[in-house]
Tab-separated table of C-alpha atoms in Angstrom:
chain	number	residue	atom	x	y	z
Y	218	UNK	CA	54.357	-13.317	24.209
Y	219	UNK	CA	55.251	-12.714	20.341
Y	220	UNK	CA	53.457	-15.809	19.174
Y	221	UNK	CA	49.977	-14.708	21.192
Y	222	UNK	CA	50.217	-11.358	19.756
Y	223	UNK	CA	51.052	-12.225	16.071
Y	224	UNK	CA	47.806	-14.921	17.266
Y	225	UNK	CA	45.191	-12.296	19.255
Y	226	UNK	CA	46.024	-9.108	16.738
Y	227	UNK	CA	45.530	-10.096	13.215
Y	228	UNK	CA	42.049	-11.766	14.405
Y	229	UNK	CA	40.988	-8.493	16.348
Y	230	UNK	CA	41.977	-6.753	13.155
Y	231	UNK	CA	40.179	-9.166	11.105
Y	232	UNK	CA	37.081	-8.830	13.071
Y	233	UNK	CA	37.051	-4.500	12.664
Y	234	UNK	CA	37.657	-5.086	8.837
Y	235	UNK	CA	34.658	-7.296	9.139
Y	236	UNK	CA	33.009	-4.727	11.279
Y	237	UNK	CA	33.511	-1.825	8.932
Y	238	UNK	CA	32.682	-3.962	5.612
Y	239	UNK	CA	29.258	-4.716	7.575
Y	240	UNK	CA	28.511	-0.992	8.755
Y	241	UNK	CA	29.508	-0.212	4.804
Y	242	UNK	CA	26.371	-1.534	3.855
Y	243	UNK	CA	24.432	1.336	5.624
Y	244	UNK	CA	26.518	4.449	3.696
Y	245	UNK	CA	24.384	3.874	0.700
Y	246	UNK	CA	21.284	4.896	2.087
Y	247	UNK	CA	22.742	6.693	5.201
Y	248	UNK	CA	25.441	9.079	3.770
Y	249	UNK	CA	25.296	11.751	6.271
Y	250	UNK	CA	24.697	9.960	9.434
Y	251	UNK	CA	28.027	11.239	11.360
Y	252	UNK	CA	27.198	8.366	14.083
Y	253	UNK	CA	27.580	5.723	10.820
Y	254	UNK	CA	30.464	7.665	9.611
Y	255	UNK	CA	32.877	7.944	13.254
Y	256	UNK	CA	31.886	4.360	13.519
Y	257	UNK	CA	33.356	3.367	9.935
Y	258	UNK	CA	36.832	5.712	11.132
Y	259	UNK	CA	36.757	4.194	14.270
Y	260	UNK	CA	36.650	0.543	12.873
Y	261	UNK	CA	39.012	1.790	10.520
Y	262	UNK	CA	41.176	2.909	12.690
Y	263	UNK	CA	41.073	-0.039	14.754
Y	264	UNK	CA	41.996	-2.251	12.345
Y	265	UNK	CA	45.023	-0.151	11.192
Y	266	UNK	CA	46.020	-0.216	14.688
Y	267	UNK	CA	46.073	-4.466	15.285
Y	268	UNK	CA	47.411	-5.072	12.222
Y	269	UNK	CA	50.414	-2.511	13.166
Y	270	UNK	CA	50.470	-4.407	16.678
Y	271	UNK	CA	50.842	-7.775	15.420
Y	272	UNK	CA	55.135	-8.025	15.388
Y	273	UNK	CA	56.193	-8.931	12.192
Y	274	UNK	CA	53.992	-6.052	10.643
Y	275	UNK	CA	55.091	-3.491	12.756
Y	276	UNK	CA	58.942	-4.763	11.685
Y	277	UNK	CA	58.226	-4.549	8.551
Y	278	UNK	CA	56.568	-1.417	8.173
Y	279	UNK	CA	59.812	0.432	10.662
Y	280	UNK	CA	62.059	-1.434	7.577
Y	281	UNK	CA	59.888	-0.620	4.610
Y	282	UNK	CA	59.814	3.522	5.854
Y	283	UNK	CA	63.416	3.377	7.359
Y	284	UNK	CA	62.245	4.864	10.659
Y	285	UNK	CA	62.419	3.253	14.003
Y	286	UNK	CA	59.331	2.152	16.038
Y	287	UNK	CA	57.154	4.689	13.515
Y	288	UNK	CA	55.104	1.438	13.462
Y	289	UNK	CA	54.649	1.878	17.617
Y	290	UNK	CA	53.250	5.582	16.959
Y	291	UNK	CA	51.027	4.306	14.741
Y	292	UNK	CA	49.374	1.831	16.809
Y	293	UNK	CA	49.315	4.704	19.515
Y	294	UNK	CA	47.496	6.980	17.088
Y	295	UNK	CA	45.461	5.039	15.221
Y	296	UNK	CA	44.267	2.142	17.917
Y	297	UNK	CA	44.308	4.944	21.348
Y	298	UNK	CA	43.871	8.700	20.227
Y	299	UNK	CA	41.800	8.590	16.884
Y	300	UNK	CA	39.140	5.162	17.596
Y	301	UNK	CA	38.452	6.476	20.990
Y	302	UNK	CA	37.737	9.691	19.282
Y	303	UNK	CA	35.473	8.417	16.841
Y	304	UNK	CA	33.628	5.481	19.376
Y	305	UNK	CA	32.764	8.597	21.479
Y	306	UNK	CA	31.701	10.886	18.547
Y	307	UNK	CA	29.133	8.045	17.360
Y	308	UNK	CA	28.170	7.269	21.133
Y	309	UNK	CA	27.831	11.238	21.351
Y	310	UNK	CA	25.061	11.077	18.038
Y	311	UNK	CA	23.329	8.375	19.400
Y	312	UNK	CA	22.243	9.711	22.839
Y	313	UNK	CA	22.059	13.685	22.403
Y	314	UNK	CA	19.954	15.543	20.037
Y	315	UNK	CA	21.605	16.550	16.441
Y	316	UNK	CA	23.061	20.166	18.156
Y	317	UNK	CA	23.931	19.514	21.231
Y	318	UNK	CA	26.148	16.485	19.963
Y	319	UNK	CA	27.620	18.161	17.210
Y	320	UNK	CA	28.893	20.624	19.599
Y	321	UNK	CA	30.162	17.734	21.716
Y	322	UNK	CA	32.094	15.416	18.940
Y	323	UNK	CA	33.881	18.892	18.015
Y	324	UNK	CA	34.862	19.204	21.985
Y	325	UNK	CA	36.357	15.801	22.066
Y	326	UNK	CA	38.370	15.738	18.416
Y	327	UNK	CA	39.722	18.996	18.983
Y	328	UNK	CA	40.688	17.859	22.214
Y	329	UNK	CA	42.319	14.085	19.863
Y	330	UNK	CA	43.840	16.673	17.405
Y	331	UNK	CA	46.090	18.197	20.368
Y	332	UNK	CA	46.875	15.198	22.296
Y	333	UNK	CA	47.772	13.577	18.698
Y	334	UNK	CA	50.246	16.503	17.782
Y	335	UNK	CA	51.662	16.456	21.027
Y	336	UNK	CA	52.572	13.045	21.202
Y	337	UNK	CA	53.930	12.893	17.528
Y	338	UNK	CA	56.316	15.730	18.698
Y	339	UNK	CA	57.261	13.814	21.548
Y	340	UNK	CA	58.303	10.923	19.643
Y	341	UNK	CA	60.012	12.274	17.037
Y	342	UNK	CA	62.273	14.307	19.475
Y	343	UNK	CA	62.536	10.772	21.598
Y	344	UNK	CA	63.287	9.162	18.753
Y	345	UNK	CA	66.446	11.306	17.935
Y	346	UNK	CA	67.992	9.525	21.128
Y	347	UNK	CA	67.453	5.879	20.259
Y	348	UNK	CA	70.363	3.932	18.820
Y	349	UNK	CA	67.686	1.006	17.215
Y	350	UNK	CA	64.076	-0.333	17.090
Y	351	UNK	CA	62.323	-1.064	20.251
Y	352	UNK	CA	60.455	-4.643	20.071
Y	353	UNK	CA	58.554	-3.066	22.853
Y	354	UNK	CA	58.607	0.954	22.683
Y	355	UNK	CA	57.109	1.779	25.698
Y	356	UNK	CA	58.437	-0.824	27.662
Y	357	UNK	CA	61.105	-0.540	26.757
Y	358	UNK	CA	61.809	2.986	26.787
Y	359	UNK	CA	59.409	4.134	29.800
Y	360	UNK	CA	62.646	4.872	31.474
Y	361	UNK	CA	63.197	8.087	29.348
Y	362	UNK	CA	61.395	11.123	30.306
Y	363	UNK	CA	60.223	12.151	26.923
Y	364	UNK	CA	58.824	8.761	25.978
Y	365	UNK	CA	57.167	8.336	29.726
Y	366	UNK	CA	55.577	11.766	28.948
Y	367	UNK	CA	54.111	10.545	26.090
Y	368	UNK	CA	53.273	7.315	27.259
Y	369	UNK	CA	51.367	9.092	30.093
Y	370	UNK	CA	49.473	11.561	27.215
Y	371	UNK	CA	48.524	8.422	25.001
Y	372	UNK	CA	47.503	6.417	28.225
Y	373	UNK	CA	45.444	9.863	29.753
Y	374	UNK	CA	43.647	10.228	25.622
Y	375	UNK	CA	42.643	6.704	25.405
Y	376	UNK	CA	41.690	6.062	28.879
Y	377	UNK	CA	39.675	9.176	29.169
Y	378	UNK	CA	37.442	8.294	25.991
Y	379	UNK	CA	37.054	5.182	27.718
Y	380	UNK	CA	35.742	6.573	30.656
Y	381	UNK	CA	33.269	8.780	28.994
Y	382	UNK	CA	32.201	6.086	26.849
Y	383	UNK	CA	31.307	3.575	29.630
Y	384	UNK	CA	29.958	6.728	31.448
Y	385	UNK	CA	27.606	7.640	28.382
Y	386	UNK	CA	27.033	3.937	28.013
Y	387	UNK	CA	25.586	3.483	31.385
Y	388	UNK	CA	23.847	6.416	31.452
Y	389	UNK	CA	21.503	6.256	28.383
Y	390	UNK	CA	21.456	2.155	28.343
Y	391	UNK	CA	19.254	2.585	31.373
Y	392	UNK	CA	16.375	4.841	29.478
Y	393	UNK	CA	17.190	3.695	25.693
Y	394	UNK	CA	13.993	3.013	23.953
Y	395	UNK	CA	14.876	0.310	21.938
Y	396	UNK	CA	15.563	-3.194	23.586
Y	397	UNK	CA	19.014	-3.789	21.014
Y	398	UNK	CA	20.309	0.131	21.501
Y	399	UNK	CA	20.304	-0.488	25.361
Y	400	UNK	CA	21.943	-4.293	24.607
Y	401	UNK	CA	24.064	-2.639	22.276
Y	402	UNK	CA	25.277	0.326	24.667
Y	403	UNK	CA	26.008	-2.158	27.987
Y	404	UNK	CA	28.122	-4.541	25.429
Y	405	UNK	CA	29.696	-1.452	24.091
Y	406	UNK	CA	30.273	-0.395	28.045
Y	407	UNK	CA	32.038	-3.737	28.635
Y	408	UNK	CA	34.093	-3.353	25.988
Y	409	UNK	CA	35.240	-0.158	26.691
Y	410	UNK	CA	36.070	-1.345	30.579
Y	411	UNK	CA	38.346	-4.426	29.217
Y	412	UNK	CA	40.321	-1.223	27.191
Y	413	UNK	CA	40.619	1.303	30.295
Y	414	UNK	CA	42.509	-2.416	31.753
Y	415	UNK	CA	44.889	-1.830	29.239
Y	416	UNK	CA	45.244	1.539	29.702
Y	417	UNK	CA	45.707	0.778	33.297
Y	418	UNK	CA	48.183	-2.101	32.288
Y	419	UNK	CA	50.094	0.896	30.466
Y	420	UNK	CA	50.457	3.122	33.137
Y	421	UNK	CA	51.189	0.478	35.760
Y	422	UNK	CA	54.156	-0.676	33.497
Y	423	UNK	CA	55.371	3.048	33.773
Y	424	UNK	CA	55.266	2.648	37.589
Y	425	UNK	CA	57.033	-0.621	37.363
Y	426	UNK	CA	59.670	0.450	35.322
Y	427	UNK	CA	60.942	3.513	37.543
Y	428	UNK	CA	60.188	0.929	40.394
Y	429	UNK	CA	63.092	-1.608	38.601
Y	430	UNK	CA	60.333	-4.282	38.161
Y	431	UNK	CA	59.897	-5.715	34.160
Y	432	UNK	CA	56.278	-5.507	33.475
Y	433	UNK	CA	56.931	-8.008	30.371
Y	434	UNK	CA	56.119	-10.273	33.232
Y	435	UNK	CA	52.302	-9.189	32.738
Y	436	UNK	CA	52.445	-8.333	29.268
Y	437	UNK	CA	49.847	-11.274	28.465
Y	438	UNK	CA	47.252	-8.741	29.385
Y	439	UNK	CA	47.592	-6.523	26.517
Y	440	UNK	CA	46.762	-9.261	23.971
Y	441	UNK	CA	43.831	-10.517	26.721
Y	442	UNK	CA	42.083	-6.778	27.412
Y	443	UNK	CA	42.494	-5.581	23.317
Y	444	UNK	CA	41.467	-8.792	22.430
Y	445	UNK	CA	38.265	-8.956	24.959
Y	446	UNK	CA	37.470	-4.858	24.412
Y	447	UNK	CA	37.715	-4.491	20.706
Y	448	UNK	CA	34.647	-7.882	20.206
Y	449	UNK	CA	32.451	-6.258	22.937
Y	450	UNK	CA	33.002	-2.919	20.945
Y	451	UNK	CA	32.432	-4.514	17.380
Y	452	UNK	CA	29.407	-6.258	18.994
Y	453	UNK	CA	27.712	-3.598	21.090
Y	454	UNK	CA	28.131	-0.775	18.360
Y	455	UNK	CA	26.960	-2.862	15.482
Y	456	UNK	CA	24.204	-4.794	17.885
Y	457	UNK	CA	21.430	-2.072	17.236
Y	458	UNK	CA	21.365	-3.170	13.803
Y	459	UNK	CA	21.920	-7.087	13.744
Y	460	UNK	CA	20.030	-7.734	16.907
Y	461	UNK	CA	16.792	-7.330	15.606
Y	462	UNK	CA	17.021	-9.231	12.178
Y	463	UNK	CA	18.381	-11.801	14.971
Y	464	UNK	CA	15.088	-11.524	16.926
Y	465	UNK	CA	13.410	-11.991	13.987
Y	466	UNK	CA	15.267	-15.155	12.480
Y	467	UNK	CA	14.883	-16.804	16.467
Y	468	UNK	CA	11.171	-16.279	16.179
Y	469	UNK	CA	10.989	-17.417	12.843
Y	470	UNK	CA	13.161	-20.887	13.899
Y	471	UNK	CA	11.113	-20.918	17.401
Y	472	UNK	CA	7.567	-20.865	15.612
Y	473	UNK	CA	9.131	-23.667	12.863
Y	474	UNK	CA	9.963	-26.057	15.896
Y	475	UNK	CA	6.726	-25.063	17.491
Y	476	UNK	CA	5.091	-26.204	13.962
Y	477	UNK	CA	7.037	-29.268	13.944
Y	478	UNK	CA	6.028	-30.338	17.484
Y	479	UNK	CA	1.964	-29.551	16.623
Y	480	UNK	CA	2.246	-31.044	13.428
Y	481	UNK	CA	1.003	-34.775	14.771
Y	482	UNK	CA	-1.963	-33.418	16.697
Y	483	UNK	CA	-2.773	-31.422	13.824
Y	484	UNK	CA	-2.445	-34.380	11.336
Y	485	UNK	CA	-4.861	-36.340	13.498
Y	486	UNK	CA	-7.377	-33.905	13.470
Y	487	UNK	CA	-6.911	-33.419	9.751
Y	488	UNK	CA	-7.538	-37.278	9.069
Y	489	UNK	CA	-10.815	-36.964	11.138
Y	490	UNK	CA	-12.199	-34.218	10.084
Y	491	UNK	CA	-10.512	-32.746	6.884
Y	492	UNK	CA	-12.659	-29.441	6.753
Y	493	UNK	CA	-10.686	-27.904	9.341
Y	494	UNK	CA	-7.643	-27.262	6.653
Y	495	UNK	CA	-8.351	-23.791	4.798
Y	496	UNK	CA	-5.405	-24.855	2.195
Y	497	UNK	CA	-5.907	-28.770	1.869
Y	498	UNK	CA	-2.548	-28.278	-0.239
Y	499	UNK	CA	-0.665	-27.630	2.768
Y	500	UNK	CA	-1.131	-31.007	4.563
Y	501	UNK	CA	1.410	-33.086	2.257
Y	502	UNK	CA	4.302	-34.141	3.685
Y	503	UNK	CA	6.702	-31.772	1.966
Y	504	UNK	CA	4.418	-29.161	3.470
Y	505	UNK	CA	5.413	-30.169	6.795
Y	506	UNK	CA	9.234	-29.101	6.509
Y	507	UNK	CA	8.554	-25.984	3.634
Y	508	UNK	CA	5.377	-24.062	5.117
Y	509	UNK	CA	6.352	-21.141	3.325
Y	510	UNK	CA	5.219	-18.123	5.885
Y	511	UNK	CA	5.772	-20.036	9.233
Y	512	UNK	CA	4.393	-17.555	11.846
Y	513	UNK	CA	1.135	-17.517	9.214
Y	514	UNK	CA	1.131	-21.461	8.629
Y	515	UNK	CA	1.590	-21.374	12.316
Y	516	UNK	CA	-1.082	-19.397	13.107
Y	517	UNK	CA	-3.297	-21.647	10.716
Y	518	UNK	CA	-2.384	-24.452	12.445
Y	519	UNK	CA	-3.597	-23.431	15.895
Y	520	UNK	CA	-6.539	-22.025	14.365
Y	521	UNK	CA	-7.296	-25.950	12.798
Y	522	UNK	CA	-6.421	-27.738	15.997
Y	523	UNK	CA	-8.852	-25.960	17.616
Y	524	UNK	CA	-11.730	-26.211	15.207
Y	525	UNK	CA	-10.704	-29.802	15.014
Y	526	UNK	CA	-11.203	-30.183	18.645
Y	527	UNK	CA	-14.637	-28.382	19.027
Y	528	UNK	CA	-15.749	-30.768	15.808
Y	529	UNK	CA	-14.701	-34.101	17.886
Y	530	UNK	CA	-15.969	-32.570	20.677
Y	531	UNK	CA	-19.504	-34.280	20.767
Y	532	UNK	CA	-17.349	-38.000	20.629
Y	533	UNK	CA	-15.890	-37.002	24.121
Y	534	UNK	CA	-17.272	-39.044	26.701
Y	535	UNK	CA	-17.373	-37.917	30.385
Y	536	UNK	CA	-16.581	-40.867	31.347
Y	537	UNK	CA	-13.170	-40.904	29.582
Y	538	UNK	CA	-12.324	-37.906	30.815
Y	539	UNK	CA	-12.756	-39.009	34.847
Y	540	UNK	CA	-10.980	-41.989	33.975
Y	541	UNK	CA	-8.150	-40.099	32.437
Y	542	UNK	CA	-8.087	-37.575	35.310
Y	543	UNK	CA	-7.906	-40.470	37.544
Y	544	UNK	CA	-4.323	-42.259	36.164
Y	545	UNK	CA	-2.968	-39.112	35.578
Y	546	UNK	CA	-3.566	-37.494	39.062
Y	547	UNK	CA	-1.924	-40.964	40.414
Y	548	UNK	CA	0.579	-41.131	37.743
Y	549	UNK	CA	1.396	-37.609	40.165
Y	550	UNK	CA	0.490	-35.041	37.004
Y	551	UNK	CA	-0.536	-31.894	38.230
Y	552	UNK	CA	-1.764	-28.333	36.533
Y	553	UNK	CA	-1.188	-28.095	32.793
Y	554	UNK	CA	0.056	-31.390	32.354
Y	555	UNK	CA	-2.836	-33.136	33.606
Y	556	UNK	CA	-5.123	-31.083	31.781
Y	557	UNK	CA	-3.066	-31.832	28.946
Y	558	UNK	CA	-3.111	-35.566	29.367
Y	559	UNK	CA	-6.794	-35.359	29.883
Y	560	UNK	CA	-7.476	-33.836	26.877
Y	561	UNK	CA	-5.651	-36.014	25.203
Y	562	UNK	CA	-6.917	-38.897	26.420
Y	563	UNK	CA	-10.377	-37.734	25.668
Y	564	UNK	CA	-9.174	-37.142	21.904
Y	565	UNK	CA	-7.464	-40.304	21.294
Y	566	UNK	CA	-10.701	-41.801	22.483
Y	567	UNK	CA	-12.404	-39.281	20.127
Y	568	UNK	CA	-10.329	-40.315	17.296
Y	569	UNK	CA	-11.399	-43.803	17.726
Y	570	UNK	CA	-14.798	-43.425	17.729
Y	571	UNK	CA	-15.019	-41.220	14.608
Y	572	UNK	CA	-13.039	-43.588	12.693
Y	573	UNK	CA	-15.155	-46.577	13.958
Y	574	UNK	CA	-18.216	-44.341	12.672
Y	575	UNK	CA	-19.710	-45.035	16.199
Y	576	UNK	CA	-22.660	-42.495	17.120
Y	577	UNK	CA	-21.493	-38.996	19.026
Y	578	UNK	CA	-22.017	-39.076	22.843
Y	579	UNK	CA	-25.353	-37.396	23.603
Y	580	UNK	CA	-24.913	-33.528	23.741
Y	581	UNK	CA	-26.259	-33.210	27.494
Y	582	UNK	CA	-23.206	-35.836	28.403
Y	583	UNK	CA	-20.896	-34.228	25.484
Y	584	UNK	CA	-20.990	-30.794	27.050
Y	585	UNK	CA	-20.569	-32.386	30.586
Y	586	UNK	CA	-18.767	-30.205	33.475
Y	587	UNK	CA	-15.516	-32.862	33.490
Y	588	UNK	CA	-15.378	-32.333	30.065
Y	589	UNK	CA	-14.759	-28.723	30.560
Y	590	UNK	CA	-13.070	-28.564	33.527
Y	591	UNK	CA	-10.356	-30.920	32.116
Y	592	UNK	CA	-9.573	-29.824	28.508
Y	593	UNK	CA	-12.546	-29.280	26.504
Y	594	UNK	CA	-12.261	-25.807	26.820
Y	595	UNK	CA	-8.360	-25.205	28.596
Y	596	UNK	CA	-7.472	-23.666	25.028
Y	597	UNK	CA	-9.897	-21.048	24.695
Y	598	UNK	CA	-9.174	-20.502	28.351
Y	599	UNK	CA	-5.795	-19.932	27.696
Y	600	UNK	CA	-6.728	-17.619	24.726
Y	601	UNK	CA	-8.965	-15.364	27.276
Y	602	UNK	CA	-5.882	-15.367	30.022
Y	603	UNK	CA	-2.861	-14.561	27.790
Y	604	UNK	CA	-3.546	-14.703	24.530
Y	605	UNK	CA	-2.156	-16.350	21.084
Y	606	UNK	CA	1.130	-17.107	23.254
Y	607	UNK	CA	-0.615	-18.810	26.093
Y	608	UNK	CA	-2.739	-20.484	23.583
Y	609	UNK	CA	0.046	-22.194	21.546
Y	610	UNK	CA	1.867	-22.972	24.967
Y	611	UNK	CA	-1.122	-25.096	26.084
Y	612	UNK	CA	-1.830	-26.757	22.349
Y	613	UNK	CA	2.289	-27.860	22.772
Y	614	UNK	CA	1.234	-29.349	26.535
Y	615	UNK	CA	-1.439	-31.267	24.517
Y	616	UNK	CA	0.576	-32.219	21.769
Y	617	UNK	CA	3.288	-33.879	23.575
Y	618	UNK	CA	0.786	-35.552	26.074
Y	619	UNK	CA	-1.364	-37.116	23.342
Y	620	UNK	CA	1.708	-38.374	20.955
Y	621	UNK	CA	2.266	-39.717	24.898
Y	622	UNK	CA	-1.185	-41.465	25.115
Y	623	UNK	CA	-0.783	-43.060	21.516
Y	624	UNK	CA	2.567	-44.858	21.501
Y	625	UNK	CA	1.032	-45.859	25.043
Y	626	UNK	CA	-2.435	-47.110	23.684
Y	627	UNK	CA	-1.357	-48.583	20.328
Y	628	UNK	CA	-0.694	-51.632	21.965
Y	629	UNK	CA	-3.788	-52.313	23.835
Y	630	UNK	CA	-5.890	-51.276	21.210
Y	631	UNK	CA	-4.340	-53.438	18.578
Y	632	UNK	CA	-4.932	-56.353	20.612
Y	633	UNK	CA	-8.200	-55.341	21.477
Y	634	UNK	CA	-8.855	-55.223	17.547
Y	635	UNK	CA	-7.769	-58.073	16.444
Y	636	UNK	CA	-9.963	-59.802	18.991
Y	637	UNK	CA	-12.898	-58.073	18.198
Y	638	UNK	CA	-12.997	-56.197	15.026
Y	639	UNK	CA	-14.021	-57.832	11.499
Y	640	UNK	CA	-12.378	-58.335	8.863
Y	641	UNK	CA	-11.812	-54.739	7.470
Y	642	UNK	CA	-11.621	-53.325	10.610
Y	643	UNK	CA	-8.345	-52.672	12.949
Y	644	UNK	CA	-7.051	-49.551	12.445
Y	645	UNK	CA	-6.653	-47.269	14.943
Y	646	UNK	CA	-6.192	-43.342	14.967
C-alpha cells in the first residue's frame, strides 16, 4: 500500500501544481476575481496536501519539525478542511450573483475556520498520549476517543463541502449557459463524488476499528478515490477555460482534414478550368499542407468546387448520368452515395471531354432533369436544406466517390487511348 501511495500522491500533487501554474495565468488580468483566487488556494492547498500524503514526505517533515504525525494534520487541513472550503467558495462565485455569494463563501469559511481550530486542538491534546509516529494516524489511532472525534469532524468538514459541491454542481450544470461551464460543473460533480468515497472510506474505517476489523484491508481505496476525485476536480474547474480553445483547435484540425480530403476534386476542377481559383498562388503543392487560415481556405475551396462544377456543367451528358445511376443503384448505392457517385461519374466524364476540347453537350440536353435530379444541383440543394455544413458534407460524399470512379476508370480509359487517340493524345483527367 506504501509503494501505490508514494506512486498515486506525488502525481495528484503534480497535477494541482500544474493546475494552479495554469489558473496563474489568469491573475494578471483577473486580480480580483475571488472565484480565480479560492481556486488558486484550493489547488494550492491540494497540492500541499498529496505531497504531505505521499510516506516518505510526511516522515520527513514529522523528523525535520520534531513532532509526531504533524505531517497527518496537515494533510487533514490542507487536503479536507481548507480545499473543500475554497472548491465551494469558487463554485459559490460562479453560480450566484456577486452579493448573494459573497455572503455565502463567508458562511462556509467561517464555518472551515471552526472545524479547523477544533480539530488542531484535538490533535494536539491526542497527541500528548502517543508514545511514537503513526504510519497511519487515523487508522491507527481511531481506537482513541479524542482522535475518533476528530476523525469524525475532519470526515463531517470534507464530506459536507462535498456534498454541497456536487449539490451546486448538479443544480446549475442543468441551466449553465455556456456549453464548457455546464461540462466543467458535471466533471467537477464527479470529482467531488469519488472524494465523499473517501470520506465514506474514513468513516467506515472508524466503524471497523471499534468493530475489531483492520480496514488496512481496503486501504487501496484512498489512493483510488483521491487519485480519481482530485483529476475530475482539476479538469472540471479549469474546463470552462481550456474547453473552448479545445473546440476551437478540433475545428481548426476537422476543417484541415476536410481540406485534405476535397483537395483532389478541387485540383481537378482547377486543371479544367483555372478561373475558379481567386488566389492562383494557393494551388501549389506546399499550399496544400500550409493554407494559412484553414476555415477561410476552406471556405474558398467549396466556393471553387462549386463554380467549377456549374462551369463543366454544359459537358455533362444525360446520358452519363442514367448510365451512372444505373451501376450504382445495382452496385446497391442508395441516397447520398449514389448521388454522389453520379455526380461523379458525370464529372469524370466532364473532365474528359474538356481536356479532349470536344464540343459542350447541347444546353436543352445539358440542363436535362437526370442531370439535376442526380447531382447537378445536390450541392446547392444541400446549401438551401442545412447550410455551409450540409454543403461541405455532400462535396466530401462527392469527393470520395469520384477519387472512387478514377482509380476505377484509369484503366479502361488508358486502353481505350492508346487504341484510339493520336499521337499527342492519351491523357486522361
Amino acid at each position: 500500500m506504501t509503494a501505490v501511495k508514494a506512486v498515486v500522491f506525488p502525481a495528484c500533487a503534480v497535477l494541482c501544481a500544474l493546475a494552479l501554474l495554469y489558473k496563474l495565468r489568469d491573475l494578471r488580468h483577473h486580480r480580483r476575481d475571488p472565484a480565480l483566487l479560492a481556486l488558486l488556494i484550493a489547488f494550492g492547498c491540494k497540492g500541499i496536501s498529496f505531497t504531505l500524503s505521499t510516506p516518505s514526505v510526511a516522515e520527513a517533515v514529522d523528523a525535520r519539525l520534531g513532532v509526531s504525525d504533524i505531517g497527518a494534520l496537515g494533510i487533514h487541513l490542507f487536503g479536507g478542511v481548507a480545499s473543500s472550503a475554497a472548491f465551494l467558495t469558487a463554485i459559490v462565485y460562479w453560480v450566484y450573483p456577486p452579493e448573494a455569494a459573497r455572503r455565502r463563501a463567508l458562511v462556509r469559511l467561517l464555518i472551515a475556520a471552526l472545524c479547523a481550530v477544533a480539530m488542531v486542538t484535538m490533535w494536539a491534546v491526542a497527541g500528548t498520549g502517543a508514545q511514537h509516529r503513526s504510519a497511519h494516524y487515523l487508522l491507527q489511532n481511531a481506537h482513541r476517543p479524542l482522535v475518533a472525534a476528530y476523525l469524525l469532524l475532519y470526515v463531517s468538514a470534507f464530506g459536507a463541502g462535498m456534498i454541497e459541491i456536487i449539490r451546486l454542481c448538479r443544480r446549475y450544470g442543468r441551466v449553465a449557459g455556456r456549453q464548457w461551464l455546464r461540462r466543467g460543473l458535471y466533471c467537477t460533480a464527479i470529482g467531488a463524488s469519488a472524494c465523499l468515497v473517501y470520506c465514506l472510506n474514513r468513516l467506515l474505517s472508524l466503524i471497523a476499528v471499534q468493530s475489531g476489523l483492520d480496514p488496512l484491508e481496503w486501504e487501496l481505496l484512498t489512493p483510488v478515490a483521491n487519485g480519481t476525485g482530485i483529476l475530475f476536480l482539476v479538469a472540471g474547474l479549469t474546463m470552462p477555460s481550456w474547453g473552448p480553445r479545445l473546440a476551437e483547435w478540433r475545428r481548426l484540425v476537422r476543417n484541415f482534414v476536410t481540406y485534405q480530403r476535397l483537395h483532389p476534386l478541387w485540383a481537378a476542377l482547377y486543371a479544367a478550368v483555372p478561373d475558379i481559383a481567386l488566389n492562383p498562388q494557393h494551388a501549389g503543392r506546399l499550399a496544400r499542407f500550409l493554407p494559412g487560415d484553414i476555415s477561410y481556405r476552406l471556405y474558398r475551396m467549396v466556393i471553387e468546387i462549386q463554380d467549377g462544377l456549374l462551369a463543366l456543367r454544359p459537358y455533362m451528358a444525360p446520358a452519363v448520368a442514367a448510365d451512372a445511376r444505373r451501376s450504382a443503384e445495382e452496385a446497391g448505392l442508395s441516397g447520398d452515395r449514389l448521388h454522389a457517385m453520379v455526380q461523379a461519374r458525370s464529372l469524370v466524364s466532364a473532365l474528359r471531354a474538356k481536356h479532349d476540347d470536344r464540343p459542350p453537350v447541347r444546353e436543352s440536353e445539358a440542363a436535362g432533369p437526370e442531370a439535376d435530379t442526380d447531382g447537378g444541383d445536390a450541392e446547392e440543394q444541400a446549401a438551401t436544406n442545412g447550410g455551409y455544413a450540409e454543403e461541405v458534407g455532400w462535396l466530401l460524399h462527392v469527393a470520395r466517390a469520384y477519387i472512387a470512379v478514377r482509380a476505377t476508370d484509369r484503366p479502361t480509359a488508358r486502353s481505350t487511348d492508346r487504341s484510339t487517340a493520336g499521337p499527342t493524345e492519351g491523357k486522361v483527367r
